[in-house]
Short mmCIF file of N, CA and C in Angstrom, two decimals:
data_model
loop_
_atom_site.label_atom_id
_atom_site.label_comp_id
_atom_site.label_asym_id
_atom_site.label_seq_id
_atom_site.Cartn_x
_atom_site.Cartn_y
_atom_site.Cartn_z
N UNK A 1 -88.19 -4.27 -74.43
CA UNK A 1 -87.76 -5.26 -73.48
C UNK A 1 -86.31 -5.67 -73.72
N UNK A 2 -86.12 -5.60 -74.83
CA UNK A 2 -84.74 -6.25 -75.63
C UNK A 2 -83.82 -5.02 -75.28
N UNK A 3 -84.32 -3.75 -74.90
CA UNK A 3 -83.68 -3.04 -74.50
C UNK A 3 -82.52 -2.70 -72.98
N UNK A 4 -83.62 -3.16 -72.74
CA UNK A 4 -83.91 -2.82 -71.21
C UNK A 4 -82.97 -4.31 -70.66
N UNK A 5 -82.48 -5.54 -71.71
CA UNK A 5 -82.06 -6.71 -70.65
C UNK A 5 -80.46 -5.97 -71.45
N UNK A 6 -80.35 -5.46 -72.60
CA UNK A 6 -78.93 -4.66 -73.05
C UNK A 6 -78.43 -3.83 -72.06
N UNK A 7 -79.19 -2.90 -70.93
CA UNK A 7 -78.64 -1.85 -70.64
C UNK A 7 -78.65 -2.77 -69.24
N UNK A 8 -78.99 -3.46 -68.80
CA UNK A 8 -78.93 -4.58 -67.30
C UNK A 8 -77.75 -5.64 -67.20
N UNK A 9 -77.35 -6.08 -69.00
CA UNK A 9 -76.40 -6.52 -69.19
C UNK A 9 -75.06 -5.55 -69.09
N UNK A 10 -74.77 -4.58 -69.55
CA UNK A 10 -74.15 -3.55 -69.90
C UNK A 10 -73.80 -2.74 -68.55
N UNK A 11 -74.44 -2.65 -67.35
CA UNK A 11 -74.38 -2.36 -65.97
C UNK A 11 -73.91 -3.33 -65.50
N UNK A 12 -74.02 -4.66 -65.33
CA UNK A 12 -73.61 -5.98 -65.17
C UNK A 12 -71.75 -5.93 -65.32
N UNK A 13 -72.01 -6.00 -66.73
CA UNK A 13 -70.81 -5.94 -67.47
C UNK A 13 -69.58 -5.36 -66.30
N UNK A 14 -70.26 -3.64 -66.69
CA UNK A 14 -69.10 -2.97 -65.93
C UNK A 14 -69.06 -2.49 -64.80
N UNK A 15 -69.59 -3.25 -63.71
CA UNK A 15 -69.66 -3.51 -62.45
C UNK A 15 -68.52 -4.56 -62.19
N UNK A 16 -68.87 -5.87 -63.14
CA UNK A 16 -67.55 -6.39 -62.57
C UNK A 16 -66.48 -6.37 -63.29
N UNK A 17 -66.17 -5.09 -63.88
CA UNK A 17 -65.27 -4.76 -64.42
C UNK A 17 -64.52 -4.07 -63.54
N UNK A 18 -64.95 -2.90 -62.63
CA UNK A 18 -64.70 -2.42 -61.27
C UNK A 18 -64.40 -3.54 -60.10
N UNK A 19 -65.00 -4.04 -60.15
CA UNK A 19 -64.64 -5.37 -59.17
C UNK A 19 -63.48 -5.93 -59.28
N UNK A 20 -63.32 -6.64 -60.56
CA UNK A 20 -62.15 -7.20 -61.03
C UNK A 20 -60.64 -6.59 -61.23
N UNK A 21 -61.14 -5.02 -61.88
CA UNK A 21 -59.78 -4.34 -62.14
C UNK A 21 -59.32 -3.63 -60.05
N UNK A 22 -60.06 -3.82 -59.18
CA UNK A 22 -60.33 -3.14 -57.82
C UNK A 22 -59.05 -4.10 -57.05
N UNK A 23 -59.77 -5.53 -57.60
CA UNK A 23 -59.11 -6.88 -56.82
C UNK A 23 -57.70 -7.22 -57.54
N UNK A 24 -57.24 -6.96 -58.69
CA UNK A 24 -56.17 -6.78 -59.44
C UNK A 24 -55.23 -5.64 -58.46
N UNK A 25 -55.95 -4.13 -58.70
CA UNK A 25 -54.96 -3.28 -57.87
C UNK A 25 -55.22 -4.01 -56.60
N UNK A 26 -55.38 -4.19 -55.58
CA UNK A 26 -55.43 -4.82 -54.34
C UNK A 26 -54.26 -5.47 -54.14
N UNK A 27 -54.02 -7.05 -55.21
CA UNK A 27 -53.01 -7.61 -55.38
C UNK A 27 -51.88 -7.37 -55.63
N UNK A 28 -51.60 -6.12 -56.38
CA UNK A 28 -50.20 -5.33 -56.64
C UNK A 28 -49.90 -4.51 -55.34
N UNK A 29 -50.80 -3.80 -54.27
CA UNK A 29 -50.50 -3.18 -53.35
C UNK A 29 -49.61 -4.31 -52.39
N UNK A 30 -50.81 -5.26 -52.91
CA UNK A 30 -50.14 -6.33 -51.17
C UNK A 30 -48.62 -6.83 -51.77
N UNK A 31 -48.66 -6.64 -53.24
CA UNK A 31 -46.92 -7.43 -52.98
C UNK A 31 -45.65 -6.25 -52.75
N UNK A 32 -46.23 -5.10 -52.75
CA UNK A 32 -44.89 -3.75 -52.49
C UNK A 32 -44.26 -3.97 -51.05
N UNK A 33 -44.88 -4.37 -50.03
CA UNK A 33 -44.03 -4.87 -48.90
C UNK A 33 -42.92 -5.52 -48.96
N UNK A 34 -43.75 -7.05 -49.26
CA UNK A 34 -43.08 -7.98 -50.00
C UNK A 34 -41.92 -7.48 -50.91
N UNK A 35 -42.32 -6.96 -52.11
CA UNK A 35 -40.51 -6.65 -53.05
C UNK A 35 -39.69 -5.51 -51.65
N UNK A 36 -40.61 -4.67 -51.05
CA UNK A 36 -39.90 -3.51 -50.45
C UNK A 36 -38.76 -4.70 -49.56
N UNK A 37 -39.32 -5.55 -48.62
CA UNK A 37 -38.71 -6.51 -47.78
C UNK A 37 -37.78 -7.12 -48.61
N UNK A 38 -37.72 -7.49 -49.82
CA UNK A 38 -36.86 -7.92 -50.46
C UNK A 38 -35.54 -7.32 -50.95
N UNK A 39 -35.99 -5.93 -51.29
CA UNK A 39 -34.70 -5.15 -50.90
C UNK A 39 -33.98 -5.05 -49.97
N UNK A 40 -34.99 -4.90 -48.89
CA UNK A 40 -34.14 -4.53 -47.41
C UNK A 40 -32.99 -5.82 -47.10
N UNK A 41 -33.30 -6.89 -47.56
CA UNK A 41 -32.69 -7.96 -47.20
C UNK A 41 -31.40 -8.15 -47.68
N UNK A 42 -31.41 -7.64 -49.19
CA UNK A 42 -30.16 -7.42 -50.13
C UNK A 42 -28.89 -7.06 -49.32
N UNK A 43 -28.89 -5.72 -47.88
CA UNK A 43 -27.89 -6.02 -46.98
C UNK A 43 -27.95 -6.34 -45.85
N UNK A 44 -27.26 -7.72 -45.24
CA UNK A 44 -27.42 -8.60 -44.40
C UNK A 44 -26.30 -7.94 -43.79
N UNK A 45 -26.09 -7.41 -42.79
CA UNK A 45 -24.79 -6.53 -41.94
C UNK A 45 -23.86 -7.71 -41.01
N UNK A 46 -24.53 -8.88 -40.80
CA UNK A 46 -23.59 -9.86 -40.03
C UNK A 46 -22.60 -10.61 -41.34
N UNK A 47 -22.69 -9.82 -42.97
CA UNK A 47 -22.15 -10.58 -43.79
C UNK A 47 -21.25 -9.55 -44.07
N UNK A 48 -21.15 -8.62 -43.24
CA UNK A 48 -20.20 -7.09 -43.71
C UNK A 48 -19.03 -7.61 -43.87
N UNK A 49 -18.08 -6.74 -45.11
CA UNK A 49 -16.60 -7.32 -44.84
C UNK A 49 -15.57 -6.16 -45.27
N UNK A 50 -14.41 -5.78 -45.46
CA UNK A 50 -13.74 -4.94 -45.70
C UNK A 50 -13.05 -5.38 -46.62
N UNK A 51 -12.55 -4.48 -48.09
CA UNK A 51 -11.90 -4.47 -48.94
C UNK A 51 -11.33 -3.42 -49.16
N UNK A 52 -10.05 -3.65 -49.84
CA UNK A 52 -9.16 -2.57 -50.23
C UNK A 52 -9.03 -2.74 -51.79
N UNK A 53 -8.49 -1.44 -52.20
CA UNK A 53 -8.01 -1.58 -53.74
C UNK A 53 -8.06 0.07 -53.96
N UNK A 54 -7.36 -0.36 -55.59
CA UNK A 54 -7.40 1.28 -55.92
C UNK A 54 -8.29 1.22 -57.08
N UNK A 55 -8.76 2.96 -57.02
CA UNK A 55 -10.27 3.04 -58.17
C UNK A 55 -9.77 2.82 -59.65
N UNK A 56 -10.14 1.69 -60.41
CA UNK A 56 -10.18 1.91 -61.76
C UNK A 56 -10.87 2.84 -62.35
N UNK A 57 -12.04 3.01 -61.95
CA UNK A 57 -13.07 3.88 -62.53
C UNK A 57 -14.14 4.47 -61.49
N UNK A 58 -14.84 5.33 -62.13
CA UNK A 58 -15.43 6.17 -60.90
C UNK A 58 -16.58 6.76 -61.56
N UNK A 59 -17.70 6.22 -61.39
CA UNK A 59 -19.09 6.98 -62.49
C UNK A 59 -20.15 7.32 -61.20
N UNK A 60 -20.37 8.55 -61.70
CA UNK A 60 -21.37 9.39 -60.65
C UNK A 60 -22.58 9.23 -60.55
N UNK A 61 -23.50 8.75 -61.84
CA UNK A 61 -24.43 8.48 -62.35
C UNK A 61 -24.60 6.92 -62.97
N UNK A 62 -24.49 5.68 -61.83
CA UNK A 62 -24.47 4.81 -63.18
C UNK A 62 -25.71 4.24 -64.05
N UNK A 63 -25.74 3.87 -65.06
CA UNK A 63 -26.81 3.46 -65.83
C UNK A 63 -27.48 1.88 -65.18
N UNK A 64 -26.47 1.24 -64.87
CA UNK A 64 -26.40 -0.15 -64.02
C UNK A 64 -27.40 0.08 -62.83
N UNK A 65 -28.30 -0.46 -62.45
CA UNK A 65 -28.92 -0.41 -61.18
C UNK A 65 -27.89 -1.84 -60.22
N UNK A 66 -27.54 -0.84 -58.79
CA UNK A 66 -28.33 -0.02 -57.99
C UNK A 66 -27.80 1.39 -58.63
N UNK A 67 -28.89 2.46 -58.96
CA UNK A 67 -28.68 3.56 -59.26
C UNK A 67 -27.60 4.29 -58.46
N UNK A 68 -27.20 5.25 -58.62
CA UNK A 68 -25.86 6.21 -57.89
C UNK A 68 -24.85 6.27 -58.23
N UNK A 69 -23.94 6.78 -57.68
CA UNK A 69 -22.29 6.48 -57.85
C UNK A 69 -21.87 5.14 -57.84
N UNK A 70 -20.88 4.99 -58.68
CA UNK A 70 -20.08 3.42 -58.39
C UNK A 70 -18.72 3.87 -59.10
N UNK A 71 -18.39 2.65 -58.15
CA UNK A 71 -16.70 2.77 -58.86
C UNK A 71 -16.06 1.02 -58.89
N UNK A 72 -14.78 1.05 -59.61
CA UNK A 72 -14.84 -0.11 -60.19
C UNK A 72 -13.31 -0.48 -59.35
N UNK A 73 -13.21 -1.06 -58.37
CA UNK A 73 -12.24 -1.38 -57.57
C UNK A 73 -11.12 -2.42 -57.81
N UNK A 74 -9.96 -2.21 -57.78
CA UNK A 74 -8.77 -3.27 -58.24
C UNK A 74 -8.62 -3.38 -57.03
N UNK A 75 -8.89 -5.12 -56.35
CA UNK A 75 -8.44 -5.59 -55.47
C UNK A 75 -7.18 -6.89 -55.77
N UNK A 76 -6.98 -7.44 -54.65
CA UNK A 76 -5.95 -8.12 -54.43
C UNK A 76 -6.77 -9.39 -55.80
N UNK A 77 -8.41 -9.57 -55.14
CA UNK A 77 -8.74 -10.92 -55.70
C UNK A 77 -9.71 -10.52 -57.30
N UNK A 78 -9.46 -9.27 -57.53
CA UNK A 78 -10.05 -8.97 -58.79
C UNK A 78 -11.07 -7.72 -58.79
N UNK A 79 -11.33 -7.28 -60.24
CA UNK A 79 -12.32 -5.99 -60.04
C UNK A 79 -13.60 -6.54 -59.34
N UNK A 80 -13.80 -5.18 -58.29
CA UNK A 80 -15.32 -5.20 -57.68
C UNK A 80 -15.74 -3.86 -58.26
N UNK A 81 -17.35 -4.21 -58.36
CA UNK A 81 -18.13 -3.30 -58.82
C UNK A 81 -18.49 -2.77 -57.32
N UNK A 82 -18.47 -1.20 -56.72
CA UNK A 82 -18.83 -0.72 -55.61
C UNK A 82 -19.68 0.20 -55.78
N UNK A 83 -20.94 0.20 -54.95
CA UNK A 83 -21.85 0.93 -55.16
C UNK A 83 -21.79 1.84 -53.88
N UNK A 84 -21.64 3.60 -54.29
CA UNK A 84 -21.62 4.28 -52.93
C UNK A 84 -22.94 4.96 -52.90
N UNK A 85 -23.88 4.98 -53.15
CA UNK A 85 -25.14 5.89 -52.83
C UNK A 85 -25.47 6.50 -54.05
N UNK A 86 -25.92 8.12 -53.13
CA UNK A 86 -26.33 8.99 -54.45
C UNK A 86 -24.76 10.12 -54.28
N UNK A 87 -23.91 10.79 -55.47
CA UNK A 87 -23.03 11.31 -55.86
C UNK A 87 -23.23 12.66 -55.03
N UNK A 88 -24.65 13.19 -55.00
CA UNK A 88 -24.61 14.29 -53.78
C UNK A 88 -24.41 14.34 -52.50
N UNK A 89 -24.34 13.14 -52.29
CA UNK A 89 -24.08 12.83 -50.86
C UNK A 89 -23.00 12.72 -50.74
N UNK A 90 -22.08 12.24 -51.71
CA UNK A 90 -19.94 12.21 -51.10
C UNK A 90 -20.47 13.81 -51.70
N UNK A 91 -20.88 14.77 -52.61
CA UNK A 91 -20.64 16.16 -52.44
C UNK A 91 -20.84 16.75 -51.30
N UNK A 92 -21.48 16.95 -50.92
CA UNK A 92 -22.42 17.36 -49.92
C UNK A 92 -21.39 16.82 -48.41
N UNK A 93 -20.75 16.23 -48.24
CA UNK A 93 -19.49 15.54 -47.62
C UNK A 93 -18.36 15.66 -47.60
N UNK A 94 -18.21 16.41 -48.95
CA UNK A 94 -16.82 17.38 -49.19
C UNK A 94 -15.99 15.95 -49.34
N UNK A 95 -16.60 14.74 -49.97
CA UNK A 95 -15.62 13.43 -50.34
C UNK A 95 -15.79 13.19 -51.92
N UNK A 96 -14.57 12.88 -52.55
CA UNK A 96 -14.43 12.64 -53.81
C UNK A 96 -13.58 11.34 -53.94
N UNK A 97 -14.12 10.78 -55.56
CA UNK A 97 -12.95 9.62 -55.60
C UNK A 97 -12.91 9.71 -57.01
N UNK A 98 -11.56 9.47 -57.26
CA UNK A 98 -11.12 9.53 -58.68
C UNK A 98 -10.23 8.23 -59.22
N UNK A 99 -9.63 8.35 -59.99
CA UNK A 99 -9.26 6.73 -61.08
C UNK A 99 -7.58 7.01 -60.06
N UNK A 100 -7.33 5.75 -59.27
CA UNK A 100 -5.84 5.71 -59.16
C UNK A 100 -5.88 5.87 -57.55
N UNK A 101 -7.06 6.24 -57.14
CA UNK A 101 -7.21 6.69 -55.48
C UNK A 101 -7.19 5.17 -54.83
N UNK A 102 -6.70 5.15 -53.81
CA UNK A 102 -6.58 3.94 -52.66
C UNK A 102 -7.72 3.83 -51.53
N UNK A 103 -8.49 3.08 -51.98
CA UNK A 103 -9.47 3.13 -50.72
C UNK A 103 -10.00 1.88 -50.42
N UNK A 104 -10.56 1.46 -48.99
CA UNK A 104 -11.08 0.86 -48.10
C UNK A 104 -12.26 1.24 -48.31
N UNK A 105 -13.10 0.17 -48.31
CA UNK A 105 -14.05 0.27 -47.92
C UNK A 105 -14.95 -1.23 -47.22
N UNK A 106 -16.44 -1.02 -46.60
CA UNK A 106 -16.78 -1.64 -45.99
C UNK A 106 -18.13 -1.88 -45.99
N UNK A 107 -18.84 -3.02 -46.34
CA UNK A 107 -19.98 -3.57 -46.90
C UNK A 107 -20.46 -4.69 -47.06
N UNK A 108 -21.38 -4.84 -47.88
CA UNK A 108 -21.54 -6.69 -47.96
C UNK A 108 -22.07 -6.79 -49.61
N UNK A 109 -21.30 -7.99 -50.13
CA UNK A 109 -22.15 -7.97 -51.72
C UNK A 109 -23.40 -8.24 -51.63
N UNK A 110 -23.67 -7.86 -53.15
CA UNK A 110 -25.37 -8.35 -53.05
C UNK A 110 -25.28 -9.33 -54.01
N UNK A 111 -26.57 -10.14 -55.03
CA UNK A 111 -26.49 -10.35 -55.96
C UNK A 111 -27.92 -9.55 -56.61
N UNK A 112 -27.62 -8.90 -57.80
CA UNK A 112 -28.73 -8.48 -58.58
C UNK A 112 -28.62 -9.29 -60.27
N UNK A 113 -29.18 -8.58 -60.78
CA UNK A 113 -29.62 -8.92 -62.36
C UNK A 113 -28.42 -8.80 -62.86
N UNK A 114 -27.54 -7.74 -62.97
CA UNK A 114 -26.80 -7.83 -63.57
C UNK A 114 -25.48 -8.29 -63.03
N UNK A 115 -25.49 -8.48 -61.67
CA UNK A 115 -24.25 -9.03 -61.07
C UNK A 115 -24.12 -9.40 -59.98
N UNK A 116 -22.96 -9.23 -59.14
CA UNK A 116 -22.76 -8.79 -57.63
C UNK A 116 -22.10 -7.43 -58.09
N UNK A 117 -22.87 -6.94 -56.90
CA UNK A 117 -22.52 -5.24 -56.48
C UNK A 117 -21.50 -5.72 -54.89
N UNK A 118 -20.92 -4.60 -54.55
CA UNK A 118 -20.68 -4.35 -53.29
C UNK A 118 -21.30 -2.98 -52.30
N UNK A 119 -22.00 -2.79 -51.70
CA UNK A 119 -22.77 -2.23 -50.85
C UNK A 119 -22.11 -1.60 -50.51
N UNK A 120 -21.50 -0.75 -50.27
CA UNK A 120 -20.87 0.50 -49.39
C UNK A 120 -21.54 0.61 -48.27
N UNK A 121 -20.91 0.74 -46.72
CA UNK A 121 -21.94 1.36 -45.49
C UNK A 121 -20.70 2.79 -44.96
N UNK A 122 -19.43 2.34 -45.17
CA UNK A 122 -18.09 3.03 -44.86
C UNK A 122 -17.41 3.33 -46.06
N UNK A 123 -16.60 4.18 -46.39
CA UNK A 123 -15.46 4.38 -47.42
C UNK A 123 -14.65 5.45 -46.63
N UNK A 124 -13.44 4.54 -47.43
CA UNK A 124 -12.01 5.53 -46.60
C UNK A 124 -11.13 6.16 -47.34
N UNK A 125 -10.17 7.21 -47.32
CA UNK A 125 -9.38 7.37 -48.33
C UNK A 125 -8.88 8.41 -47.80
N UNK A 126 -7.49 8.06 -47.91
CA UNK A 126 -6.27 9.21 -47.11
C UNK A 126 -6.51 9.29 -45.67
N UNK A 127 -6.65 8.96 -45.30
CA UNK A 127 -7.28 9.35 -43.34
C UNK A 127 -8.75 10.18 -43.08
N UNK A 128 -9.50 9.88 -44.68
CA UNK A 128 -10.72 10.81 -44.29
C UNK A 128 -11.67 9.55 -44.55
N UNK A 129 -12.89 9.34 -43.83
CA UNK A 129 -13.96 8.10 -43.59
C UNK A 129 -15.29 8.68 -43.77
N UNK A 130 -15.94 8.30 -45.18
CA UNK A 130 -17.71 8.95 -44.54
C UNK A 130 -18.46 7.57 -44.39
N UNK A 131 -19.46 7.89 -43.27
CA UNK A 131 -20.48 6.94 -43.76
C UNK A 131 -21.72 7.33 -44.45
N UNK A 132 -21.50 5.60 -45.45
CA UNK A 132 -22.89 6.43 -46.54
C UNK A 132 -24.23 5.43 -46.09
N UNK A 133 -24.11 4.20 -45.50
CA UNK A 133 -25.00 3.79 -44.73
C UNK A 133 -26.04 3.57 -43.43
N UNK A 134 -26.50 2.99 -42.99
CA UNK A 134 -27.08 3.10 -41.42
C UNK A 134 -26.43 1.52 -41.43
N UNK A 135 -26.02 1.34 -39.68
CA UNK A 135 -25.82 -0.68 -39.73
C UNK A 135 -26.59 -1.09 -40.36
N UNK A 136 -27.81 -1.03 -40.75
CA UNK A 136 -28.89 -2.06 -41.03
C UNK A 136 -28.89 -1.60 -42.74
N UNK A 137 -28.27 -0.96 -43.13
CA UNK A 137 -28.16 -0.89 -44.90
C UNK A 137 -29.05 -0.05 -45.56
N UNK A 138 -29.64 1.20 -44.97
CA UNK A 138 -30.72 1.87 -45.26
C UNK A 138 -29.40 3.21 -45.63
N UNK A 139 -29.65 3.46 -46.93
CA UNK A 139 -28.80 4.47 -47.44
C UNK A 139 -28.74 5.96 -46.57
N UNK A 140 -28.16 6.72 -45.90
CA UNK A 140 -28.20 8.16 -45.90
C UNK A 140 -28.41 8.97 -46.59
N UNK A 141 -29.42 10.03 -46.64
CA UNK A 141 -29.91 10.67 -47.35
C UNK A 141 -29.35 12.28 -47.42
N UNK A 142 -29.30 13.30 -48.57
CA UNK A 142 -29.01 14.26 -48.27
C UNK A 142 -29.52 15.01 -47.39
N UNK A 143 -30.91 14.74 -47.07
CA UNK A 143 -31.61 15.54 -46.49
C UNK A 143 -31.13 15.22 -45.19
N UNK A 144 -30.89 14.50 -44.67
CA UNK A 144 -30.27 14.03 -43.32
C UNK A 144 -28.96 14.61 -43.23
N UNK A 145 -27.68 15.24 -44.55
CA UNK A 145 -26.77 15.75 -44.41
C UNK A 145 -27.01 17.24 -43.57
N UNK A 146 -28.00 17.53 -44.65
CA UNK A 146 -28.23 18.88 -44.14
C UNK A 146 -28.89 19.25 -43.07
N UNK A 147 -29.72 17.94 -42.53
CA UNK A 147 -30.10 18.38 -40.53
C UNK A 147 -28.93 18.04 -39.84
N UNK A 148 -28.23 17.11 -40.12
CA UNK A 148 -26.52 17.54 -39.48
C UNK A 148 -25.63 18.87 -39.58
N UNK A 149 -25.62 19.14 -40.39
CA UNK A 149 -25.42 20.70 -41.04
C UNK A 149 -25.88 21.46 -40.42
N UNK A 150 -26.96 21.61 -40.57
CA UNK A 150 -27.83 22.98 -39.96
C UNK A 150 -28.07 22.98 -38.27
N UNK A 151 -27.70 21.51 -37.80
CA UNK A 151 -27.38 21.22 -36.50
C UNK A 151 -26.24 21.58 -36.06
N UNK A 152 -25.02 21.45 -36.64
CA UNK A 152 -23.87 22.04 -36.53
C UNK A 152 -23.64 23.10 -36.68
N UNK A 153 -24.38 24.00 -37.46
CA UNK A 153 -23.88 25.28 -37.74
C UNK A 153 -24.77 26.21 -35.90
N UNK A 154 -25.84 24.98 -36.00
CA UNK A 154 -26.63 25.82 -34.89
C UNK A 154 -25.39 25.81 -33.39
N UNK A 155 -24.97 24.79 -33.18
CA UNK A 155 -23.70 24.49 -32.18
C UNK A 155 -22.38 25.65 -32.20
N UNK A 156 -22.22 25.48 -33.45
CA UNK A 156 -21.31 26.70 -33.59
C UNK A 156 -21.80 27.98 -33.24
N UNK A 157 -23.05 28.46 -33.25
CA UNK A 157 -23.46 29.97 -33.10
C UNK A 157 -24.09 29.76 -31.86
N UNK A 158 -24.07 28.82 -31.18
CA UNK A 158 -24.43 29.04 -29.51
C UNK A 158 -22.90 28.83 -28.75
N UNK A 159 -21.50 28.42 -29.41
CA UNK A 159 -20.61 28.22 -29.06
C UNK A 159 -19.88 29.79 -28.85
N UNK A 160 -20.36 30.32 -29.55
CA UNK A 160 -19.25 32.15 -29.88
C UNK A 160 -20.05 33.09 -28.56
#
């Protein structure tokens, strides 16, 4: 008998152990909107603004989140930290930036953990302009380079 209320307890047990750990994941699903929405918000496009300066520094990979390229901008009112995307994407763009280059660019800060960033949506330099954003602050992706690409190349071979 003493058996039998062990193994009723023991089913018990880890039933609402399933229950509990079920309603736990549940609660982490419902807040990924939530943080996702919280990112999205980070660029507000009616707060866009334009800055100039020349690159102090230029890292392809930074360790700093937001992950990607950044470069470290000498403006009129002091260094900005600028965040341009992912580094394959100015490749993939045939755009480079190096220490001493003059560029414009166009964005809105954020604030994160470790600072204010500046958002990149535009960057300029010498008379050449990519965009690395959408208006609404949703990064461009490579993969989107290359259906432009492969869209263009298709234009060109119905053009000959």
């Amino acid at each position: 008998m003493q058996k039998a209320i062990r193994v009723r307890i023991a089913g018990f047990s880890s039933a609402l152990l399933l229950l509990l750990g079920n309603a736990v994941w549940a609660q982490q699903l419902a807040d990924r909107p939530r943080q996702a929405g919280m990112r999205s918000l980070a660029y507000d496009a009616t707060q866009e603004t334009g800055v100039e300066g020349t690159v102090l520094s230029y890292t392809a990979e930074s360790a700093i989140p937001p992950i990607g390229a950044h470069l470290v901008l000498q403006t009129a009112d002091g260094a900005v930290d600028v965040h341009l995307g992912a580094a394959s994407f100015l490749q993939a763009n045939h755009f480079s930036v190096a220490k001493g280059d003059s560029v414009r660019v166009v964005g809105v800060s954020s604030a994160t953990r470790q600072g204010t960033v500046f958002l990149v949506r535009v960057i300029q330099k010498a008379g050449q302009s990519l965009v690395l954003r959408t208006a609404h602050g949703a990064p461009l992706s490579l993969a989107g380079a290359r259906a432009l690409g492969a869209q263009k190349s298709q234009q060109q071979e119905g053009a000959r």
